mmCIF file of C-alpha atoms in Angstrom:
data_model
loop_
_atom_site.group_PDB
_atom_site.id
_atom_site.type_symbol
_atom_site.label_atom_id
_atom_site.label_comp_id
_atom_site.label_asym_id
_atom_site.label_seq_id
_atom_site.Cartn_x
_atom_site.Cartn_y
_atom_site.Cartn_z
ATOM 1 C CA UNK A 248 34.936 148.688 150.031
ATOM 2 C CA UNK A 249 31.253 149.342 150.110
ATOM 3 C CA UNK A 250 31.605 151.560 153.333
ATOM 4 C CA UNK A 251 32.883 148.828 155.154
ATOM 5 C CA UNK A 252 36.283 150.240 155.720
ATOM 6 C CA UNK A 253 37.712 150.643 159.264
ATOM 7 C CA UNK A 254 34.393 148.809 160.316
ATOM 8 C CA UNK A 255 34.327 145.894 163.058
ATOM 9 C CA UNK A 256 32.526 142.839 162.642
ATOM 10 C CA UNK A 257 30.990 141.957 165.956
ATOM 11 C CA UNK A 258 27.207 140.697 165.508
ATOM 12 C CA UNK A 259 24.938 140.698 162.442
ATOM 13 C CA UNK A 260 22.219 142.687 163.919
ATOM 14 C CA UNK A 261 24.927 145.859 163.490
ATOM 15 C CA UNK A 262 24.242 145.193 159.745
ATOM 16 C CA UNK A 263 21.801 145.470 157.067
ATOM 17 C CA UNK A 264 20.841 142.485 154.681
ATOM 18 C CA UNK A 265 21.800 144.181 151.683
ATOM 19 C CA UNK A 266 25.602 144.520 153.596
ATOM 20 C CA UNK A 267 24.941 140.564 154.631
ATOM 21 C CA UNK A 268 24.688 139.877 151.118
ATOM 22 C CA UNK A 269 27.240 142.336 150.207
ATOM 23 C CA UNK A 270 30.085 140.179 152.128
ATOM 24 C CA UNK A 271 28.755 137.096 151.092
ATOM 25 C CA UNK A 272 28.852 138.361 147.293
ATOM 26 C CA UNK A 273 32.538 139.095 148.319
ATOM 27 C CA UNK A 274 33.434 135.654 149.711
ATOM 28 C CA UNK A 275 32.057 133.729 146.361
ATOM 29 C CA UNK A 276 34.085 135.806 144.016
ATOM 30 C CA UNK A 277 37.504 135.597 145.984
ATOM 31 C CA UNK A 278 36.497 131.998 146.267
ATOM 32 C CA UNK A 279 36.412 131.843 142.799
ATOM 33 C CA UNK A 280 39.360 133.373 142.463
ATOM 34 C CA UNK A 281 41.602 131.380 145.106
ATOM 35 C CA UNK A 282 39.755 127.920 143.127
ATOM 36 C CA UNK A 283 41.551 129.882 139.563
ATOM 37 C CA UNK A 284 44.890 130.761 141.141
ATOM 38 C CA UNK A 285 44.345 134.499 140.706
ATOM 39 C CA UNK A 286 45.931 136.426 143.884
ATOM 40 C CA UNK A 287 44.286 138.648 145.610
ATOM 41 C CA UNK A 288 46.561 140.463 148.025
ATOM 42 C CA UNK A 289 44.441 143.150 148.891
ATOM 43 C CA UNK A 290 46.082 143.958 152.287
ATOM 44 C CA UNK A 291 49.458 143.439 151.194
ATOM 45 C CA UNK A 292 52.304 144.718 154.140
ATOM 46 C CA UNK A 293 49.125 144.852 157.341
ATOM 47 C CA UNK A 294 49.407 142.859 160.639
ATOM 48 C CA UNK A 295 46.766 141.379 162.392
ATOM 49 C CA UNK A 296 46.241 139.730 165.971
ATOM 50 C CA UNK A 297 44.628 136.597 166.714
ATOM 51 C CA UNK A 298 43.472 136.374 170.446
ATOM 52 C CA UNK A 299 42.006 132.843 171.207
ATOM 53 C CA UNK A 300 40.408 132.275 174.636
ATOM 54 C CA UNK A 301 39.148 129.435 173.395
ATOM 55 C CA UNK A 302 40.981 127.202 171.365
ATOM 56 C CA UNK A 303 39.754 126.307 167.742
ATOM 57 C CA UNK A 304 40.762 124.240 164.496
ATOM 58 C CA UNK A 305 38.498 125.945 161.693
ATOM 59 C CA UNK A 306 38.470 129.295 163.286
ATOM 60 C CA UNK A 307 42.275 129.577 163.634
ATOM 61 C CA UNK A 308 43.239 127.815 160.149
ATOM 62 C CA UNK A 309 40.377 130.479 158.622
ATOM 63 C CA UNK A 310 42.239 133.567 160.067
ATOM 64 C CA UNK A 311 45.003 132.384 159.463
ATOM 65 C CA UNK A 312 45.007 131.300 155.574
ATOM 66 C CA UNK A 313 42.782 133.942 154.930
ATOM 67 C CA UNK A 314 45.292 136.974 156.137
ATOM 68 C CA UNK A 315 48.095 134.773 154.364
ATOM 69 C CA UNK A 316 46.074 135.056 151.003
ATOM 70 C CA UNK A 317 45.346 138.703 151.316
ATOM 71 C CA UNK A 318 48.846 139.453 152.076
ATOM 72 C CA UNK A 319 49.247 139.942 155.799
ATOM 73 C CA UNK A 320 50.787 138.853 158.685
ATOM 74 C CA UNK A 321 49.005 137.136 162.044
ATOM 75 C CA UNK A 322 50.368 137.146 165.992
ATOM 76 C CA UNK A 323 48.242 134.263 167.762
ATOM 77 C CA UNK A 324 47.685 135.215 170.723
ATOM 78 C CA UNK A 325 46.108 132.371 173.575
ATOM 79 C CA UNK A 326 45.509 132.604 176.978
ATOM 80 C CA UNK A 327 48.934 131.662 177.794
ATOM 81 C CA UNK A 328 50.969 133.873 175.799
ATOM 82 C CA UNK A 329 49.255 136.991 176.538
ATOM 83 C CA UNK A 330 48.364 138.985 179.890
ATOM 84 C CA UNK A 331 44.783 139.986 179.093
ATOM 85 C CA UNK A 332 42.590 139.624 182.224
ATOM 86 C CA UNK A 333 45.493 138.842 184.672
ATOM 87 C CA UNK A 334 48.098 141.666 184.655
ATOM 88 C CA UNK A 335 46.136 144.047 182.194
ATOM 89 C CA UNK A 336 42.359 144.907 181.360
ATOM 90 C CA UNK A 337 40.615 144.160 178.090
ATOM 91 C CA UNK A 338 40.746 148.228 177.738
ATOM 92 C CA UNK A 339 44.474 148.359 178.233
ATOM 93 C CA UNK A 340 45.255 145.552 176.087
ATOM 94 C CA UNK A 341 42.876 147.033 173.176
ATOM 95 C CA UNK A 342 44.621 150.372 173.246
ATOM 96 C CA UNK A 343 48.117 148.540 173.077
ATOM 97 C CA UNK A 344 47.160 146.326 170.117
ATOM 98 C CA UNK A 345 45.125 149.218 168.492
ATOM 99 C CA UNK A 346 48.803 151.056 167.891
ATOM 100 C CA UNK A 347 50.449 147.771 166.801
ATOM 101 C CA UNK A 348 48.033 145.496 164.413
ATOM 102 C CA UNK A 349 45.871 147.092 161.364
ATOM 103 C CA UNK A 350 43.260 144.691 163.021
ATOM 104 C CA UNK A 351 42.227 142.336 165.560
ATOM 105 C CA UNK A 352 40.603 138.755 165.570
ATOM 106 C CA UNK A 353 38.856 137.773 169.184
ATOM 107 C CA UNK A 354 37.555 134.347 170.300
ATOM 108 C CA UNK A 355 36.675 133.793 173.554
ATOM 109 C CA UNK A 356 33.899 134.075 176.486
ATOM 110 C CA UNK A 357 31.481 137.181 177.027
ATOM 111 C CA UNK A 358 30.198 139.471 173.979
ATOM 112 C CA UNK A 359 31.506 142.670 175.804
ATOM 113 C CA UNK A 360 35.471 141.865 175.644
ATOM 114 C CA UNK A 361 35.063 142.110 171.602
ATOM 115 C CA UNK A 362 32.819 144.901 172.198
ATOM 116 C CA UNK A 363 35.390 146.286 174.468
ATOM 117 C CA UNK A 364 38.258 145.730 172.023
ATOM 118 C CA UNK A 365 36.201 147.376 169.080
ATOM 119 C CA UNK A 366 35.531 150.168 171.355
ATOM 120 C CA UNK A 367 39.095 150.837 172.841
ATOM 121 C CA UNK A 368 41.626 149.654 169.701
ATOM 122 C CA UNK A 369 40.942 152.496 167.194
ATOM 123 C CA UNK A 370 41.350 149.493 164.567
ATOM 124 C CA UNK A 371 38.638 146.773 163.240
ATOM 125 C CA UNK A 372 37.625 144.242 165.232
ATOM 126 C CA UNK A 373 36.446 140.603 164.398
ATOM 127 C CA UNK A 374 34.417 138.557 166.593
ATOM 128 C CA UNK A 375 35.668 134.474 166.012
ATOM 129 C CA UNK A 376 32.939 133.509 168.687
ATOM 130 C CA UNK A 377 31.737 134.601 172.066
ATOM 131 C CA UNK A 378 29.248 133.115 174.335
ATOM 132 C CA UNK A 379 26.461 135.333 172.840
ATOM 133 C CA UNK A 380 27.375 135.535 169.094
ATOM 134 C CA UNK A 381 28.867 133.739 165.917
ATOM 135 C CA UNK A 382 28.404 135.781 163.283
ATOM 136 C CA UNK A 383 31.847 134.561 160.436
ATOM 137 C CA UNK A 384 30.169 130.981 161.024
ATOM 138 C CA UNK A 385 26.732 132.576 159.832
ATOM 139 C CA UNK A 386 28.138 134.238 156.985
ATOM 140 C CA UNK A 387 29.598 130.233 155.900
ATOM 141 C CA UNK A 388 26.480 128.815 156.475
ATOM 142 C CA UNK A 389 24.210 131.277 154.649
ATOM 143 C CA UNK A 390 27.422 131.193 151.933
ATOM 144 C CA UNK A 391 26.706 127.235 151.505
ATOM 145 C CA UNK A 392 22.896 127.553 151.631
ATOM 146 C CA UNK A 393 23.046 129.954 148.961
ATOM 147 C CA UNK A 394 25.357 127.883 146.598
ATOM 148 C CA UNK A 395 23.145 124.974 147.203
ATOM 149 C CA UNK A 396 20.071 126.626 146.569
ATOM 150 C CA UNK A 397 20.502 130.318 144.447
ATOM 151 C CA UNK A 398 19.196 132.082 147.410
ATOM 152 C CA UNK A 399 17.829 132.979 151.101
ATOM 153 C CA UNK A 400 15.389 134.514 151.110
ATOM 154 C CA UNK A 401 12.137 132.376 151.759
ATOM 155 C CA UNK A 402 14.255 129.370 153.083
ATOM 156 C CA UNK A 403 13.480 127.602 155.937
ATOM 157 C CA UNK A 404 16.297 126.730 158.238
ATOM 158 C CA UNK A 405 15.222 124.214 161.364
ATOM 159 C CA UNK A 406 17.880 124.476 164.624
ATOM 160 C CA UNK A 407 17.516 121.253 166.624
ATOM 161 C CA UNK A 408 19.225 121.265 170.167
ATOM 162 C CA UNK A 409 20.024 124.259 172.737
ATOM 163 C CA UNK A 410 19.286 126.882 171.106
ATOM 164 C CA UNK A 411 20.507 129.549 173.884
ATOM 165 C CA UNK A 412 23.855 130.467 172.958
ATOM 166 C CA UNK A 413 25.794 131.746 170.369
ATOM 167 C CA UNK A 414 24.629 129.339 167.398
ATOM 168 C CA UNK A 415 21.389 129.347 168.220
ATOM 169 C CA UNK A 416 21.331 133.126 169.001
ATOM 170 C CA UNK A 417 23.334 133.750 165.398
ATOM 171 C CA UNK A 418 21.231 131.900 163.031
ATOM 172 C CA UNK A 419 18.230 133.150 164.302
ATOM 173 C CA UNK A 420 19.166 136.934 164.053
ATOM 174 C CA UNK A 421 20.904 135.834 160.467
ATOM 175 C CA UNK A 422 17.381 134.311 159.167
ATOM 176 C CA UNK A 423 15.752 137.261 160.038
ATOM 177 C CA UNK A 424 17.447 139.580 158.684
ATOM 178 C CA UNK A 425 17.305 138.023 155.476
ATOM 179 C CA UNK A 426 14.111 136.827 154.934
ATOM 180 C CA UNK A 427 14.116 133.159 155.672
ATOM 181 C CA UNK A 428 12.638 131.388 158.159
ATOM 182 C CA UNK A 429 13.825 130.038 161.049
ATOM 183 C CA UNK A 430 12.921 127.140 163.459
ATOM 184 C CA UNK A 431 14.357 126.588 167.001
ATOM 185 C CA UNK A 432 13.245 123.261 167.814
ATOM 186 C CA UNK A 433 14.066 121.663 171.594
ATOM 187 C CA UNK A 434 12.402 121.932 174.661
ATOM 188 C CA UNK A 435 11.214 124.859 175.677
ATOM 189 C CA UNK A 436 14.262 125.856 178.133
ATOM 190 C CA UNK A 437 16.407 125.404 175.520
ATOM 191 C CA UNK A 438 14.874 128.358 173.404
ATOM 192 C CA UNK A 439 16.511 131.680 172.987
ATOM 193 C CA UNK A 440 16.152 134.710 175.455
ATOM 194 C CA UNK A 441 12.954 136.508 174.702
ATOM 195 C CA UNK A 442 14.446 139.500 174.414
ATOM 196 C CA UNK A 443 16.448 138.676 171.692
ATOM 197 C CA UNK A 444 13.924 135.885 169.542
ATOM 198 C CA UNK A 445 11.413 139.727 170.146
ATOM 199 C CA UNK A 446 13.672 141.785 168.591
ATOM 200 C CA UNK A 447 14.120 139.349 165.774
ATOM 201 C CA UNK A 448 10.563 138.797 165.194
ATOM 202 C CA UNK A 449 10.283 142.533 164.291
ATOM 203 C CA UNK A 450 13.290 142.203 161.645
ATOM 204 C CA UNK A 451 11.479 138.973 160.276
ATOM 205 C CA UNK A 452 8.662 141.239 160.203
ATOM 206 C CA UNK A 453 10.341 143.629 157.931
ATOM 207 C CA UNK A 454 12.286 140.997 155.640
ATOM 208 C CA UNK A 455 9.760 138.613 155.310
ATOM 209 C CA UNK A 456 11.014 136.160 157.000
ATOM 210 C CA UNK A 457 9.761 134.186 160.171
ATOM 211 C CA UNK A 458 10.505 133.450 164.298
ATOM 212 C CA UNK A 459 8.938 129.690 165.214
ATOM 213 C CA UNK A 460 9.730 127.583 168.581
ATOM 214 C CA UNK A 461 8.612 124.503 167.939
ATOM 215 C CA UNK A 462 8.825 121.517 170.801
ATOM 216 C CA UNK A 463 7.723 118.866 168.290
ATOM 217 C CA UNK A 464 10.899 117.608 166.118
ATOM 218 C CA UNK A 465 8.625 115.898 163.196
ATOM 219 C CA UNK A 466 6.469 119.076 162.902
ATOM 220 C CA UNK A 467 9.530 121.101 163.146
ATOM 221 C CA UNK A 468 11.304 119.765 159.891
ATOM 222 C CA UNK A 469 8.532 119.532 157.750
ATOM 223 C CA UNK A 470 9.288 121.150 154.118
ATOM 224 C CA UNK A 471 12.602 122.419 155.838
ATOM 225 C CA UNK A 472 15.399 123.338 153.214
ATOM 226 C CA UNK A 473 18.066 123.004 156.187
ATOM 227 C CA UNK A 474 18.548 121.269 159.537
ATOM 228 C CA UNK A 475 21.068 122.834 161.288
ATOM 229 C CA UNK A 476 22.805 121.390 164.953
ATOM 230 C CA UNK A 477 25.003 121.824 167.299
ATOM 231 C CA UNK A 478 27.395 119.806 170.191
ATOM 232 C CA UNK A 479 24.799 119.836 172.996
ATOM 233 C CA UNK A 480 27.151 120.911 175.754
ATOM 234 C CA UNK A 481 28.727 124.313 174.867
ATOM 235 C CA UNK A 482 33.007 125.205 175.089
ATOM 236 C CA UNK A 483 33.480 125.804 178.967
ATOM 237 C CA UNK A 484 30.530 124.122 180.178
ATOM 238 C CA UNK A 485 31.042 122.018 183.458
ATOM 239 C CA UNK A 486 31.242 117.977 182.417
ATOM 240 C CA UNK A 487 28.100 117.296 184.286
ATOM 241 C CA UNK A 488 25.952 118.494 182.495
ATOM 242 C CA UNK A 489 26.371 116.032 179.801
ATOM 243 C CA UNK A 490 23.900 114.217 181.874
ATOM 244 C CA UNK A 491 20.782 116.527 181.765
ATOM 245 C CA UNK A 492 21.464 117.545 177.655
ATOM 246 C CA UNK A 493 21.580 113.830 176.233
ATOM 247 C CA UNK A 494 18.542 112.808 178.281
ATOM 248 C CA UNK A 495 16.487 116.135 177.190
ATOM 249 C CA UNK A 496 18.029 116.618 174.050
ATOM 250 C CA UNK A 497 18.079 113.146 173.073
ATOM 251 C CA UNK A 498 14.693 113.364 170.516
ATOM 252 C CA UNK A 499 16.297 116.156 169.300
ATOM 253 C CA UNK A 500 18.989 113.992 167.165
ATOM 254 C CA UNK A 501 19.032 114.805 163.484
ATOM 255 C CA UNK A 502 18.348 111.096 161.797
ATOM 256 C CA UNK A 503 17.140 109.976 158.528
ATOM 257 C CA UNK A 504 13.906 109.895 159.688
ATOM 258 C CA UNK A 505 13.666 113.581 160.466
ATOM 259 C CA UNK A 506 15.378 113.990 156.706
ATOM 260 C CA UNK A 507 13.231 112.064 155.282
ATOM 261 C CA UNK A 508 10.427 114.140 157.075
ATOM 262 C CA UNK A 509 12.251 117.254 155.937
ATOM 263 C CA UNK A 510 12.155 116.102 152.295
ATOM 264 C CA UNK A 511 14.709 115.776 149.729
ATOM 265 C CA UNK A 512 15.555 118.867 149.156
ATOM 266 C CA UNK A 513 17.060 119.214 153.281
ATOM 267 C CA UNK A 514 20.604 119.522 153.911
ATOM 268 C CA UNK A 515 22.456 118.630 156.423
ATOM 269 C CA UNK A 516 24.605 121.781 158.407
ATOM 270 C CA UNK A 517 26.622 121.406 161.411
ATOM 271 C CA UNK A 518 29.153 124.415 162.590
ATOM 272 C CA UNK A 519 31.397 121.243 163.858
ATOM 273 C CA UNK A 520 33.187 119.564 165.900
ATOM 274 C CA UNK A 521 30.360 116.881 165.874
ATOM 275 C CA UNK A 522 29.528 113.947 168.111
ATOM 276 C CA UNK A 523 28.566 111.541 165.437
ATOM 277 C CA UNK A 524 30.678 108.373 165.934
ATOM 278 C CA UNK A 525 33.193 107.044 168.483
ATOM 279 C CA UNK A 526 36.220 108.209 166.867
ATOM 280 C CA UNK A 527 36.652 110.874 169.615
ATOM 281 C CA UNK A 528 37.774 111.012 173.051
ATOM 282 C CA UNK A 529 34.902 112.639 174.144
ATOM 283 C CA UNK A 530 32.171 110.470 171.667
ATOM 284 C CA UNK A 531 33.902 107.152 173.455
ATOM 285 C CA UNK A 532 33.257 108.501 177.135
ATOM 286 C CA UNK A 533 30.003 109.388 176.265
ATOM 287 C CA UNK A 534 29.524 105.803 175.119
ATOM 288 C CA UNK A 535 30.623 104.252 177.826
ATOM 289 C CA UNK A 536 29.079 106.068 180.659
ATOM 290 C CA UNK A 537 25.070 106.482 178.887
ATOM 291 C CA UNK A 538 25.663 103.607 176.293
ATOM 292 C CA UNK A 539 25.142 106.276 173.249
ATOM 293 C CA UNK A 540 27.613 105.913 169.803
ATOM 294 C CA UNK A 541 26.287 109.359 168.772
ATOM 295 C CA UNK A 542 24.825 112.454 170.383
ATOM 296 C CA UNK A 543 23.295 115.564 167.961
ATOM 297 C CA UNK A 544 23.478 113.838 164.970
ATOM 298 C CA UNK A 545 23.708 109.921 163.645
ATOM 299 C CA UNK A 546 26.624 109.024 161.320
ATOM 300 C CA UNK A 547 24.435 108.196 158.972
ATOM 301 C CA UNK A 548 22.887 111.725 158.418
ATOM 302 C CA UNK A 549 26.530 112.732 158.936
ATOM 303 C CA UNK A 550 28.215 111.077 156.567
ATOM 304 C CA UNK A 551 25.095 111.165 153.700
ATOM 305 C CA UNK A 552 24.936 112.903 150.568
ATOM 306 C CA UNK A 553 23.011 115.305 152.195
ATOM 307 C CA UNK A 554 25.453 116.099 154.458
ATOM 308 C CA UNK A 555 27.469 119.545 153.321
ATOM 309 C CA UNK A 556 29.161 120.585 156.520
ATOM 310 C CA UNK A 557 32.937 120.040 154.838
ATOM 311 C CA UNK A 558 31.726 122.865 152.481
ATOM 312 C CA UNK A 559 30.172 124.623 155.216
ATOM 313 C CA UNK A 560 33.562 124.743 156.887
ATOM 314 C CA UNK A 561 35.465 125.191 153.305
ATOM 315 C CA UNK A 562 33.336 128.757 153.421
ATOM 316 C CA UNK A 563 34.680 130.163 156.759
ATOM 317 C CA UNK A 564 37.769 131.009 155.150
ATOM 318 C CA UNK A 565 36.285 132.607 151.826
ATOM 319 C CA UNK A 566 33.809 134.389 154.348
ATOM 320 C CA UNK A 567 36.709 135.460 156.910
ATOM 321 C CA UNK A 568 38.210 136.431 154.598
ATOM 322 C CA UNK A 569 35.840 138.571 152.453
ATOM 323 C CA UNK A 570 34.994 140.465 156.046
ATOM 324 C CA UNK A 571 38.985 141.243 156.549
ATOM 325 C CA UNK A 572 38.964 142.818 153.246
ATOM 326 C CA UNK A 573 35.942 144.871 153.229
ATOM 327 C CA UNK A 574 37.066 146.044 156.610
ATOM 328 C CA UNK A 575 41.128 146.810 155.551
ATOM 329 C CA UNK A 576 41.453 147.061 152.351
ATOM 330 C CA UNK A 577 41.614 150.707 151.122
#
């Protein structure tokens, strides 16, 4: 499909936008085709694995569905059921599943276990999340942006919070390679590494598109097409440091005001989970100890008719599985 085959799909800056687009193409028409009924079984009879350091809901139910509609079957594999890191290296386990599954799925900690996997399996390689990257939730997001607006290029897509890690990292290499323009907005030791925001200022360069940090929230959303967040504390991040995030990141709450400052043509994005009510273990603890009843985003904003984060998450299975078939699918 398109070159694609035998390909992994680890981090967007291994791609071009034209390939970006190319996948995201893909999703929308076997969306439309799931919506009509009309099977697509276009890896009828493979096997794939499912490793899941870190546990997920949309993730997991993506993968999952996804291989289901395109005719395969999944192994889920979490830290419990498997010996990768304790009795046998990422290397050794790649090689073994590389001779038993027509692909593997990895979520989990650093970038270089799926980079390991990729490198070691002989079969294609997904990356669900890593500390580093994202890169099926950018292909959902910039899926939704593009059925709410026609296209990407030329949008501008504001990131409020800590922008460090993989979210913040992911959008930011996704806007620039296709031409839109992105907006980290927090303080400043919540921007991305320089090294990275550099080497995406000379793809923005090339596309069209634009790199901005931006400390000032107001000046930040201005004429934005898209405010995007995040939780503020990161999977496997200690518990105290719920402390320092709310009280820096705190101004950095997506409310109607910064909408309204947006205009009316902003949406609403949010990878999820989110922190917007008390309807959560976590969202009640945080309530009681710093007297809060949201965190990265109000309820209000949430729950608005601006608000398209259950399409948002819809799209991770059209997109997961658009990259599965390009990738398998002979």
């Amino acid at each position: 499909m398109n070159g694609f085959t035998g390909k992994s799909f680890l981090k967007l800056l291994d791609f071009t936008p034209e390939e970006i687009e190319y996948l995201i193409d893909l999703a929308a028409r076997l969306k439309a085709e799931k919506k009509a009924g009309v099977p697509h079984r276009l890896c009828e009879g493979k096997n794939i694995a499912l490793i899941f350091e870190k546990n997920s809901t949309r993730t997991r139910c993506s993968f999952e569905v996804a291989a289901f509609d395109l005719g395969m079957r999944t192994v889920y594999l979490d830290p419990s059921s498997s010996q990768i890191g304790n009795k046998e290296s990422m290397e050794d386990t790649a090689r073994v599943l590389g001779r038993v599954f027509d692909g593997i799925e990895y979520r989990g900690y650093g970038q270089e276990n799926v980079e390991t996997l990729a490198k070691y399996s002989g079969v294609p390689v997904w990356n669900g999340l890593t500390n580093e990257f994202h890169p099926t939730q950018i292909l959902a997001d910039f899926m939704t942006i593009k059925e709410q607006f026609g296209s990407l290029k030329g949008r501008k897509l504001v990131y409020l919070g800590d922008a460090r890690y993989n979210m913040g990292n992911s959008l930011m290499v996704g806007c620039a390679k296709m031409g839109m323009h992105f907006v980290a907005c927090a303080p400043k030791k919540y921007f991305p590494a320089s090294a990275l925001s550099d080497e995406c200022e000379r793809i923005a360069a090339m596309t069209g598109g634009s790199i901005v940090f931006e400390e000032d929230p107001e000046k930040a959303c201005s004429g934005a097409d898209v405010l995007y967040t995040d939780v503020w504390v990161s999977m496997g991040e200690p518990d105290e440091v719920w402390r320092e995030r709310i009280t820096d990141l705190i101004d950095y709450r997506v409310t109607k005001h910064l909408m309204e400052t947006a205009g009316p043509q902003a949406r609403f994005m949010h990878c999820l989970p989110s922190f917007h009510d008390l309807k959560t273990v976590i969202g009640r603890d945080m309530y009681l100890k710093y007297g809060i009843d949201c965190m990265e985003v109000t309820d209000e904003v949430f729950n608005s008719p601006a608000s398209i984060v259950f399409d948002e998450a819809e799209n991770r299975m059209h997109t997961i599985k658009a990259v599965m078939a390009a990738t398998l699918a002979e």
